[in-house]
mmCIF file of C-alpha atoms in Angstrom:
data_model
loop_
_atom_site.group_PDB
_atom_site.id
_atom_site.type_symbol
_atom_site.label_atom_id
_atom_site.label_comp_id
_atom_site.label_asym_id
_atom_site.label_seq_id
_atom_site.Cartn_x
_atom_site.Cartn_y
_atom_site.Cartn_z
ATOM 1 C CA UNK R 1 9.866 -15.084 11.505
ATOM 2 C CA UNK R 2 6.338 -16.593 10.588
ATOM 3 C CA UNK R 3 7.238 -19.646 9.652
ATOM 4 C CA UNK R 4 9.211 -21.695 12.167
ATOM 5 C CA UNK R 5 12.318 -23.933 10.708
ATOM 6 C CA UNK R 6 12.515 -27.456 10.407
ATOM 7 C CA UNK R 7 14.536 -28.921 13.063
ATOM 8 C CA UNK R 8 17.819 -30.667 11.484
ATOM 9 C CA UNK R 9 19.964 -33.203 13.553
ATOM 10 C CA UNK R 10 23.189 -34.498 12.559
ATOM 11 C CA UNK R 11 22.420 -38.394 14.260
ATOM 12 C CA UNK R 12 19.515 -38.222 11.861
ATOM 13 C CA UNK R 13 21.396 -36.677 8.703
ATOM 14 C CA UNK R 14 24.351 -39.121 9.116
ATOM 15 C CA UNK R 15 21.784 -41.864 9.277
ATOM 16 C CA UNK R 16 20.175 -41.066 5.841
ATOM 17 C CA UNK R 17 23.664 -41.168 3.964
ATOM 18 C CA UNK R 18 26.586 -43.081 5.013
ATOM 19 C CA UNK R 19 28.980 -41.603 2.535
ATOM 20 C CA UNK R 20 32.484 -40.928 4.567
ATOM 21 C CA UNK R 21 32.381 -37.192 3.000
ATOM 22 C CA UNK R 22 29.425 -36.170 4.335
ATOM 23 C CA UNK R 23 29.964 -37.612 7.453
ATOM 24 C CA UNK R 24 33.214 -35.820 8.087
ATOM 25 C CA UNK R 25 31.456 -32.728 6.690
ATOM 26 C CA UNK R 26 28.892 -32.992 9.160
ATOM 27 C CA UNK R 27 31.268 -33.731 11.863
ATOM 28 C CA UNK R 28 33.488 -30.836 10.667
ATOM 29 C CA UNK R 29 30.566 -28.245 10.428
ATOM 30 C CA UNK R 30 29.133 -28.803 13.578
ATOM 31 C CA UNK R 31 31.691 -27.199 16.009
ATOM 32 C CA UNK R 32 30.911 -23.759 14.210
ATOM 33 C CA UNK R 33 27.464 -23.915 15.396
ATOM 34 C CA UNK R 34 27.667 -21.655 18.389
ATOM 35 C CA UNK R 35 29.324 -18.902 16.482
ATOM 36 C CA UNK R 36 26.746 -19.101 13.755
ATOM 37 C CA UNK R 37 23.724 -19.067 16.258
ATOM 38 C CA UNK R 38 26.244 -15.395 17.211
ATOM 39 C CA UNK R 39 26.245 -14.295 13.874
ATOM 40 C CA UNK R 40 22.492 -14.923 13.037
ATOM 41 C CA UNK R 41 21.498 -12.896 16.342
ATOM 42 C CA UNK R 42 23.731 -10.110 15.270
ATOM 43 C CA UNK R 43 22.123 -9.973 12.144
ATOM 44 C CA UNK R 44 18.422 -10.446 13.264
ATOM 45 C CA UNK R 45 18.581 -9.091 16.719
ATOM 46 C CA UNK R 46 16.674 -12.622 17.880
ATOM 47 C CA UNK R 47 17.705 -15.361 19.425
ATOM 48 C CA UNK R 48 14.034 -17.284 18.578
ATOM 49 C CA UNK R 49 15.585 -16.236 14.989
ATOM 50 C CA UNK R 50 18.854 -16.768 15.086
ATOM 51 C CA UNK R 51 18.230 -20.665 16.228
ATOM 52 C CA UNK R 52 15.978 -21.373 13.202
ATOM 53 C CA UNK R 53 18.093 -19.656 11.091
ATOM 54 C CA UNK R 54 21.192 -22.037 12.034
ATOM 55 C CA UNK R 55 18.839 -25.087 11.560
ATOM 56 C CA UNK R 56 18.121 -23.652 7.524
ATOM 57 C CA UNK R 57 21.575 -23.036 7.353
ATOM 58 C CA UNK R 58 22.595 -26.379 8.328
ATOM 59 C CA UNK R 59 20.193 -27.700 6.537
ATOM 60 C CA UNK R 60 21.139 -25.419 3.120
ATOM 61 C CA UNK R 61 24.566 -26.878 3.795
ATOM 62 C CA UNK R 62 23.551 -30.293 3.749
ATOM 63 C CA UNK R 63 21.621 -29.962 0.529
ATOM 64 C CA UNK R 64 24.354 -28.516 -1.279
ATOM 65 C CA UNK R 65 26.960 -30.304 0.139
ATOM 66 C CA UNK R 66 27.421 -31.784 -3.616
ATOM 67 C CA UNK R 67 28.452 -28.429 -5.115
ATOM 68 C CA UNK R 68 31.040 -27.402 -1.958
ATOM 69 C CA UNK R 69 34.042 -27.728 -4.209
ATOM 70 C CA UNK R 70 35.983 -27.281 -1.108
ATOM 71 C CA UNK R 71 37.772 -23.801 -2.581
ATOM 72 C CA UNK R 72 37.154 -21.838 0.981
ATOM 73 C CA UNK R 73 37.056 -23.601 4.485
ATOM 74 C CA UNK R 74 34.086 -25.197 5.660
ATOM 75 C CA UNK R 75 33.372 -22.490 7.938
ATOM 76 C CA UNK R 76 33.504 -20.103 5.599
ATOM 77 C CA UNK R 77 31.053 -21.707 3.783
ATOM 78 C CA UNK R 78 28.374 -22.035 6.353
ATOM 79 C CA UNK R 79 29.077 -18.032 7.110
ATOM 80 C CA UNK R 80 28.337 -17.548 3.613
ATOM 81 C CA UNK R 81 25.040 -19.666 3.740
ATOM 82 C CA UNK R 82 24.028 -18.305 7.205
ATOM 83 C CA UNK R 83 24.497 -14.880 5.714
ATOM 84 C CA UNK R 84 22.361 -14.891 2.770
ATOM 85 C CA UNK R 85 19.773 -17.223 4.321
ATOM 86 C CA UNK R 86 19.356 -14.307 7.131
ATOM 87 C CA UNK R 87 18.877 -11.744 4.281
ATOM 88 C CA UNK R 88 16.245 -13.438 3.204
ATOM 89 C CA UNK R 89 14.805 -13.603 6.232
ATOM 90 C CA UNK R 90 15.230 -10.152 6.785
ATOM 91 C CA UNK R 91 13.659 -9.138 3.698
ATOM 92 C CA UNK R 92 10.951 -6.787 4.365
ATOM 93 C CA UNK R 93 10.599 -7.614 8.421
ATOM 94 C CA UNK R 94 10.070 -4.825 10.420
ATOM 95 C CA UNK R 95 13.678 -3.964 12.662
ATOM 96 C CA UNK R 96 13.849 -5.511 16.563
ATOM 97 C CA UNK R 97 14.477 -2.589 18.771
ATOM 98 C CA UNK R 98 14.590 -1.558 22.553
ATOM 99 C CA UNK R 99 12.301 1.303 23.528
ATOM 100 C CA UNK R 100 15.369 4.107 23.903
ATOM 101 C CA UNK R 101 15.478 3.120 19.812
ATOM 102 C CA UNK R 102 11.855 4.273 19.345
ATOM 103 C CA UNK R 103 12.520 7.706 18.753
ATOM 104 C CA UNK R 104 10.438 9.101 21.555
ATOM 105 C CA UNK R 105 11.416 10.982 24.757
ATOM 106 C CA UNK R 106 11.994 9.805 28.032
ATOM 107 C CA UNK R 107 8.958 8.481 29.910
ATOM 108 C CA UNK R 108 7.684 9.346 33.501
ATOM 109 C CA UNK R 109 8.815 7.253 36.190
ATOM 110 C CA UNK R 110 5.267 7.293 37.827
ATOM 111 C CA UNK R 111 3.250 7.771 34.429
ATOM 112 C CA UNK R 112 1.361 4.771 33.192
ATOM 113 C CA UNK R 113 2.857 1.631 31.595
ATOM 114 C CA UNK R 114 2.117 0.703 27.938
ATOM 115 C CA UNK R 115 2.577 -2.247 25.726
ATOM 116 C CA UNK R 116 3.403 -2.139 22.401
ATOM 117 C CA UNK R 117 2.479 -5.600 20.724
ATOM 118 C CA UNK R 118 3.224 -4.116 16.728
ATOM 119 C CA UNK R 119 6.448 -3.750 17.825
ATOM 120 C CA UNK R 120 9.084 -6.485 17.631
ATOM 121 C CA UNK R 121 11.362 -6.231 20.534
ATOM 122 C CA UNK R 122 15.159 -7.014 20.527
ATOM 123 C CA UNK R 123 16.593 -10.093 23.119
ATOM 124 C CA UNK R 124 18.960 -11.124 24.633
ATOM 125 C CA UNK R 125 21.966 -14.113 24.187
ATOM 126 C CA UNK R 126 22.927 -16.303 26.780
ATOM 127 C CA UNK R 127 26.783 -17.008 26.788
ATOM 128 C CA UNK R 128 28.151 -19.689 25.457
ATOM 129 C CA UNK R 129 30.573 -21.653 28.646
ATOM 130 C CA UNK R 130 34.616 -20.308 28.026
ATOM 131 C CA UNK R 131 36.645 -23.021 28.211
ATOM 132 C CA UNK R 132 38.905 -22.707 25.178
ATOM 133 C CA UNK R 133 40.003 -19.259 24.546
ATOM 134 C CA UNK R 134 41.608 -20.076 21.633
ATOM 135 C CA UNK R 135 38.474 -21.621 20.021
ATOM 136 C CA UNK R 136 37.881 -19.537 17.049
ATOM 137 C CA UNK R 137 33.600 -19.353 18.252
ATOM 138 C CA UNK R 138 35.161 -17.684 21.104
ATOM 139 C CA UNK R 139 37.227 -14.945 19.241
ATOM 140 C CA UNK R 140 34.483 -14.519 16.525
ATOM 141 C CA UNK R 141 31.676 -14.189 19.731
ATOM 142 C CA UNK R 142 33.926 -11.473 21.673
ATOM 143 C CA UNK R 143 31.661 -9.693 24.104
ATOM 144 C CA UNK R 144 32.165 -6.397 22.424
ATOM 145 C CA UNK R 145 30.390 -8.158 19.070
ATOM 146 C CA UNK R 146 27.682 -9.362 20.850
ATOM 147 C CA UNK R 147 26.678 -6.469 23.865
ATOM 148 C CA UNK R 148 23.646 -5.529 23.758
ATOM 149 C CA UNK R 149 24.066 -1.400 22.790
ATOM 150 C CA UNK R 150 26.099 -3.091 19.491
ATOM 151 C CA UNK R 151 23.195 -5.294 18.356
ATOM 152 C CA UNK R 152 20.840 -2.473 18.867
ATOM 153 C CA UNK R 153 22.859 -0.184 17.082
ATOM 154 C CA UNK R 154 23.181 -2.978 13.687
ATOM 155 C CA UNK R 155 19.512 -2.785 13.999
ATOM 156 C CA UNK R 156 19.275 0.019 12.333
ATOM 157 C CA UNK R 157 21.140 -0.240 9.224
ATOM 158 C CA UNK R 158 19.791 -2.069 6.189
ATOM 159 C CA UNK R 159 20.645 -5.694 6.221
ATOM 160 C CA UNK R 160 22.536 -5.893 3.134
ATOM 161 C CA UNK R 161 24.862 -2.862 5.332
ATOM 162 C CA UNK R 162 24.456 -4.673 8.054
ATOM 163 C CA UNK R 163 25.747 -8.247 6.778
ATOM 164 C CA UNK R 164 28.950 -5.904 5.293
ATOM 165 C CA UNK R 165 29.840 -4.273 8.165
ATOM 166 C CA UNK R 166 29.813 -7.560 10.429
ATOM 167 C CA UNK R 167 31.439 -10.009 7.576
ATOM 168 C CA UNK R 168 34.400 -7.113 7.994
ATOM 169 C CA UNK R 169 34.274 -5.492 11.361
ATOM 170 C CA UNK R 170 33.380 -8.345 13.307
ATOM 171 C CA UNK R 171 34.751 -11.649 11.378
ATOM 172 C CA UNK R 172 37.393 -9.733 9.746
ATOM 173 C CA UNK R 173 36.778 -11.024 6.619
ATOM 174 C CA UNK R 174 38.648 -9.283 3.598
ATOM 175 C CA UNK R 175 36.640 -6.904 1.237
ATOM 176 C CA UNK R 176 36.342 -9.504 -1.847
ATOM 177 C CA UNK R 177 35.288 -12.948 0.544
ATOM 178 C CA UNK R 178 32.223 -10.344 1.730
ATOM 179 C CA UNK R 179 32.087 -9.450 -2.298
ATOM 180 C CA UNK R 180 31.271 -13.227 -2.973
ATOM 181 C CA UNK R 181 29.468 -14.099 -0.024
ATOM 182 C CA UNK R 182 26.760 -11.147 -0.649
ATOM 183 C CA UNK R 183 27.194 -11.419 -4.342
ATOM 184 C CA UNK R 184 28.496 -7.525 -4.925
ATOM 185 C CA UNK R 185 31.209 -6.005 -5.919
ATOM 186 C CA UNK R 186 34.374 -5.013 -3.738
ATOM 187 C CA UNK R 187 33.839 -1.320 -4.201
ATOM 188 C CA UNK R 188 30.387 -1.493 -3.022
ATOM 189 C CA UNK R 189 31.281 -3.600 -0.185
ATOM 190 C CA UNK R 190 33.346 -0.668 0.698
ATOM 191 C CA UNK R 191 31.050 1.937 0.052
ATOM 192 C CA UNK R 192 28.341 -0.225 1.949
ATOM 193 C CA UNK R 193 30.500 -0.063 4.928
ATOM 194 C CA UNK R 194 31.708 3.094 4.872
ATOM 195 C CA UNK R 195 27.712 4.158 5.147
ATOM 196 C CA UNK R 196 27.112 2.015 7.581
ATOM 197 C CA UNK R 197 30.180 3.139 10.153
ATOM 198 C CA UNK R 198 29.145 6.732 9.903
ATOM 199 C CA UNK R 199 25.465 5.723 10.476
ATOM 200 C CA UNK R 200 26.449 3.871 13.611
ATOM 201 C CA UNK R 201 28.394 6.522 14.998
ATOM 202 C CA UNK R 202 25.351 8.819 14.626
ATOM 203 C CA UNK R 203 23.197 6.189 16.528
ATOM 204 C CA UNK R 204 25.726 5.084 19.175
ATOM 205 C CA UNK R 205 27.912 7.190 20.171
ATOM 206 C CA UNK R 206 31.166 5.907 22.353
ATOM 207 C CA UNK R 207 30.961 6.059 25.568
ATOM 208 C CA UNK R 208 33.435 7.213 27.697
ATOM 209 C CA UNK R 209 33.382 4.576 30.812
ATOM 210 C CA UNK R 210 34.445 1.297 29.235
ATOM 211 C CA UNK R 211 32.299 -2.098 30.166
ATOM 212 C CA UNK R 212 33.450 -4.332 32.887
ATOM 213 C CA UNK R 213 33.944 -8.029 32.038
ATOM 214 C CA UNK R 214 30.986 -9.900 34.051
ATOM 215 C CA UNK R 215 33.595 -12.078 35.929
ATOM 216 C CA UNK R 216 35.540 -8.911 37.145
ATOM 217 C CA UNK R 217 35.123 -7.754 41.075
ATOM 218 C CA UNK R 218 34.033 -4.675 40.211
ATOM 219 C CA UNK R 219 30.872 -6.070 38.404
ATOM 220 C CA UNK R 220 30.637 -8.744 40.593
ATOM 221 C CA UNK R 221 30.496 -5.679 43.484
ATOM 222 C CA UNK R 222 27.953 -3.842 41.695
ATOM 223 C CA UNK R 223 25.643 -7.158 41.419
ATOM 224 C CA UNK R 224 25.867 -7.814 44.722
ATOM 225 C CA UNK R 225 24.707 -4.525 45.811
ATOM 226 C CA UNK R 226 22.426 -4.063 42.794
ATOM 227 C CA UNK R 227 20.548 -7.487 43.901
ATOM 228 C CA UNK R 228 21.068 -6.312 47.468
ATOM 229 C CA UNK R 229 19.122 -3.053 47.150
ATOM 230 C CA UNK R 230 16.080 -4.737 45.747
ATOM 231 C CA UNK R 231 16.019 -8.067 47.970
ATOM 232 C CA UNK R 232 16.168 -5.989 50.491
ATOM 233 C CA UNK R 233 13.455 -3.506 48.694
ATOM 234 C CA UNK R 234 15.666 -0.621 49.384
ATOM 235 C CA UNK R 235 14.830 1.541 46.378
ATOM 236 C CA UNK R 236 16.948 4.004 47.355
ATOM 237 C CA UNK R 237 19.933 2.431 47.450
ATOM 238 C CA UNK R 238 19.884 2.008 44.178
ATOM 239 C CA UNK R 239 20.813 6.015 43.480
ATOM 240 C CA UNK R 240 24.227 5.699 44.702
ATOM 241 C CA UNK R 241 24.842 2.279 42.015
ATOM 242 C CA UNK R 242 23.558 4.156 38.625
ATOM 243 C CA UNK R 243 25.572 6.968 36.694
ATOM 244 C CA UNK R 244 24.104 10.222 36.521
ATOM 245 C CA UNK R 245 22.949 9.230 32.566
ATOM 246 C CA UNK R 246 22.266 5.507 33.016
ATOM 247 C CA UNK R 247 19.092 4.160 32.000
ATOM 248 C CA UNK R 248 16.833 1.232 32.363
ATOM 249 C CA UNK R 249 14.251 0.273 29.958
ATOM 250 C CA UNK R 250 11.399 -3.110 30.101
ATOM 251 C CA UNK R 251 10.259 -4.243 26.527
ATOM 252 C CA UNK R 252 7.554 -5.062 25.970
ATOM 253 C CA UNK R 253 6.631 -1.859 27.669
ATOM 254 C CA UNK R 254 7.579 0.815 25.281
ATOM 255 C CA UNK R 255 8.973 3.840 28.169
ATOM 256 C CA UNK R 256 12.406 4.125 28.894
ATOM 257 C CA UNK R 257 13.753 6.216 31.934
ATOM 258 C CA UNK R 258 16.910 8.099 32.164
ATOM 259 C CA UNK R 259 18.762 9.670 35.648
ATOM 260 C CA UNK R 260 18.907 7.626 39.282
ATOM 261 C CA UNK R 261 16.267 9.306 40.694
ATOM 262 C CA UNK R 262 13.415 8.254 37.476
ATOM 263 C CA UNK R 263 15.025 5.036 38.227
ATOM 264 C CA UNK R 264 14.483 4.856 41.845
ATOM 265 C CA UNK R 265 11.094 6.785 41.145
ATOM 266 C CA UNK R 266 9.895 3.637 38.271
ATOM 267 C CA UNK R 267 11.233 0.864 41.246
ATOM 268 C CA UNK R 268 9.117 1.990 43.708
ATOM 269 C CA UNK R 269 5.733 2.700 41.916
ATOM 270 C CA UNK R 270 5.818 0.439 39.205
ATOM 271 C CA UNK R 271 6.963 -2.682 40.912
ATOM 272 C CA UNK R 272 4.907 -5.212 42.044
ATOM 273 C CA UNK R 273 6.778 -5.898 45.163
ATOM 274 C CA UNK R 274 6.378 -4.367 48.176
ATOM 275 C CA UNK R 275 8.476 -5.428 50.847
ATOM 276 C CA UNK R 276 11.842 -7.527 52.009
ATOM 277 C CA UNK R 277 12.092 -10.959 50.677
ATOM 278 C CA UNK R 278 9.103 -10.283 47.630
ATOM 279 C CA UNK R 279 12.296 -10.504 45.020
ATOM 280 C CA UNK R 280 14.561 -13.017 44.943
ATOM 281 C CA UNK R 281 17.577 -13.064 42.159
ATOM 282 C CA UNK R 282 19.738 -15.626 40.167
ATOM 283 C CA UNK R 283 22.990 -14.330 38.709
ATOM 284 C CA UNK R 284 23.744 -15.893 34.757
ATOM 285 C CA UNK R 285 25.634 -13.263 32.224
ATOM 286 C CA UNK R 286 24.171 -12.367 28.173
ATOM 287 C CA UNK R 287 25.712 -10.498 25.820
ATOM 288 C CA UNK R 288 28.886 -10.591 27.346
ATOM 289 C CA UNK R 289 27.551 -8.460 30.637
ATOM 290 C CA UNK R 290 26.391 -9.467 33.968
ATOM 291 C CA UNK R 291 22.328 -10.763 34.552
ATOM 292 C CA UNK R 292 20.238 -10.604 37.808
ATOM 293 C CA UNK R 293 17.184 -12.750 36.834
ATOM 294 C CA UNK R 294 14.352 -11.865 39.040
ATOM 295 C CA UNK R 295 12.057 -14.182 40.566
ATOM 296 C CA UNK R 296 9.189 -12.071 42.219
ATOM 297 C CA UNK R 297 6.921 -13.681 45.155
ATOM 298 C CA UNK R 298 3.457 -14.765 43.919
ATOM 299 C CA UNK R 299 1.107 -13.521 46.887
ATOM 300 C CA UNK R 300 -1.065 -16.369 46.782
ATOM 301 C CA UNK R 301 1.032 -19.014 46.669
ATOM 302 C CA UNK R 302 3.826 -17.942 48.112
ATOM 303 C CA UNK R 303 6.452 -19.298 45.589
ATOM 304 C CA UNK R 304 9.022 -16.932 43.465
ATOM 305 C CA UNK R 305 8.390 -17.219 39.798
ATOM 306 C CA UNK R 306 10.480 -16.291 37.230
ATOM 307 C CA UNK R 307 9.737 -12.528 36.324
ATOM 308 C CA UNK R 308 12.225 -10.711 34.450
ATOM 309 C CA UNK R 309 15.937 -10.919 32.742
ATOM 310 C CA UNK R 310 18.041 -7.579 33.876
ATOM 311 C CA UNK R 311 20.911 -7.181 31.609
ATOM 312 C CA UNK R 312 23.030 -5.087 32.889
ATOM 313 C CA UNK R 313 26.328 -2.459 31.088
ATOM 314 C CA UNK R 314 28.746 -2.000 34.309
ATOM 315 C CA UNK R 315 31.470 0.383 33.766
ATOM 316 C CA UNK R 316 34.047 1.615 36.630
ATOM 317 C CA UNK R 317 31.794 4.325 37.451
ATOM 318 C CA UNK R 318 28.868 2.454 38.106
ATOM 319 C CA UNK R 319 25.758 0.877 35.518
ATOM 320 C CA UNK R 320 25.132 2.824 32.900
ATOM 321 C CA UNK R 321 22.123 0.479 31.542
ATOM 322 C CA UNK R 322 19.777 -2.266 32.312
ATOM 323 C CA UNK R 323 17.404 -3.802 30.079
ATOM 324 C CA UNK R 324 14.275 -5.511 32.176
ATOM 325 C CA UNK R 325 12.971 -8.616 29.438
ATOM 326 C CA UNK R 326 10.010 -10.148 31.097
ATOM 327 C CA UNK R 327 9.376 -13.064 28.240
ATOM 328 C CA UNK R 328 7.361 -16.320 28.892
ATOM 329 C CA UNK R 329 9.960 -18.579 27.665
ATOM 330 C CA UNK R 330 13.549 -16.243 28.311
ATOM 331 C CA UNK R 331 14.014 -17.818 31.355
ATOM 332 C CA UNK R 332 14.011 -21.728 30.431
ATOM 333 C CA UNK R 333 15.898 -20.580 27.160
ATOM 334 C CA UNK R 334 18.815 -19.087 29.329
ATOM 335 C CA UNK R 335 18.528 -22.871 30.994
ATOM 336 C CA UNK R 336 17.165 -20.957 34.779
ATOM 337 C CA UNK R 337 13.886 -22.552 36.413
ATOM 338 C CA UNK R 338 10.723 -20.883 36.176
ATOM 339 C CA UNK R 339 10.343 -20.825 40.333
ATOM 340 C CA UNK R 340 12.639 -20.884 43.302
#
């Protein structure tokens, strides 16, 4: 987005009216403000986006609170706001992507690396804490709705499909409430999604080794060896952790790399380290998967700064795919320090 959003605040909104309505409106709409921040970074593939996008929603909200004639929930209202104020948003802005979504062929392990700066590069979500399971931000932000191979994937439709299919896939919202909130008709809320299932099955296929929860031992295993294998800068024991397919891919380079061996190849000529105790790790999850964020020794001062966010997809059979973000800001947005 070009513009950034002004920042809204509910101690300063309350302050400017004191009517007992708004108040409990404000009070009321606030607790759905994790899940919206989900659904805006479904939609736009961003969480710089998705943030601002919450603060015009709340701030949409507010404006109108007059006119809420209180004839659907409150969340439902704000889902309807936050919907249409990310299709506006989305209006003619180029789609956030990883470089496997590019369209081009794998890369060479030991070729050079290039940047793309035209392109505008899908990132990742921090999870929210889990303490209420039965918190409706929790079942509306289930991991499967926010991993990273399913935002990718929504990329790619057109956001009017793209609003449609998450309104009904995702928040299970009937074919009529989607009607109204996108302001079409129920048949061509079910056309939209019928074009836009059958477009994501072409892009992303299912895979056959289901995800691992980040909290289970067997990703917890794989993390430990995975962060293992590169404190240790032993490249090659990262062959026997990656599935025969899995790949790994670093916006804002543009390459990706497919097969252990390119991946083992890419570790050991592209990375800056180059010995035992150059990397040092933090573990933190996104997108419902496990994260190793890499701190890499600076050799003139000594100190580990803050480097790059691998995401990684786990399945029983070992990781399938990890996304390297090296961003200037990821690392104080996902709350880690920027040395250790």
């Amino acid at each position: 987005m070009s513009q950034p959003v002004r920042k809204l605040h509910f101690v300063t909104v309350t302050a400017l009216d004191d009517s007992s309505a708004e108040d409990a409106f404000l009070a009321d709409a606030q607790r759905y403000r994790r899940e919206l921040l989900a659904h805006c970074y479904r939609m736009t593939g961003s969480l710089h986006d998705a943030e601002d996008l919450v603060q015009e929603t709340y701030l949409r909200a507010w404006k109108s609170f007059k006119g809420f004639q209180g004839k659907s929930s409150v969340r439902t209202w704000l889902y309807r706001i936050a919907t249409n104020t990310c299709l506006t948003a989305l209006d003619g802005n180029k789609r956030r992507a990883l470089p496997s979504g590019l369209g081009q062929p794998a890369s060479d392990p030991a070729g050079e690396l290039f940047v793309r700066p035209e392109v505008t590069w899908l990132e990742p979500l921090p999870d929210a804490p889990r303490e209420d399971p039965s918190d409706p931000s929790v079942i509306a932000e289930s991991r499967e709705s926010v991993r990273l191979a399913f935002i990718a994937a929504l990329q790619h439709l057109p956001p009017r499909q793209r609003a449609v299919l998450v309104l009904r896939e995702v928040l299970q919202w009937k074919a009529a409430e989607v009607g109204e909130a996108v302001g079409t008709s129920t048949a061509a809320v079910n056309s939209l999604l019928q074009r836009a299932r059958a477009q994501l099955d072409e892009i992303s296929p299912s895979r056959d080794d289901e995800p691992v929860p980040p909290e289970s031992p067997e990703a917890a295993e794989l993390l430990d060896k995975y962060i293992a294998a590169f404190e240790d800068y032993d490249m090659d024991r990262l062959v026997e952790l990656f599935t025969d397919d899995a790949v790994w891919e670093m916006p804002p380079f543009d390459g990706w790399y497919q097969g252990p061996a390119n991946i083992v190849t890419l570790s050991k000529v592209q990375c800056p380290a180059e010995k035992a105790g150059d990397m040092r790790f933090l573990r933190t999850t996104a997108n419902g998967q496990p994260v190793a964020a890499l701190y890499m020794r600076n050799p003139e001062t000594g100190v580990h700064e803050a480097f790059q966010l691998h995401v990684l997809d786990a399945g029983k059979a070992g990781i399938t795919h990890v996304v390297a973000f090296k961003e200037n800001d990821l690392f104080a947005r996902f709350g880690l320090p920027d040395t250790l």
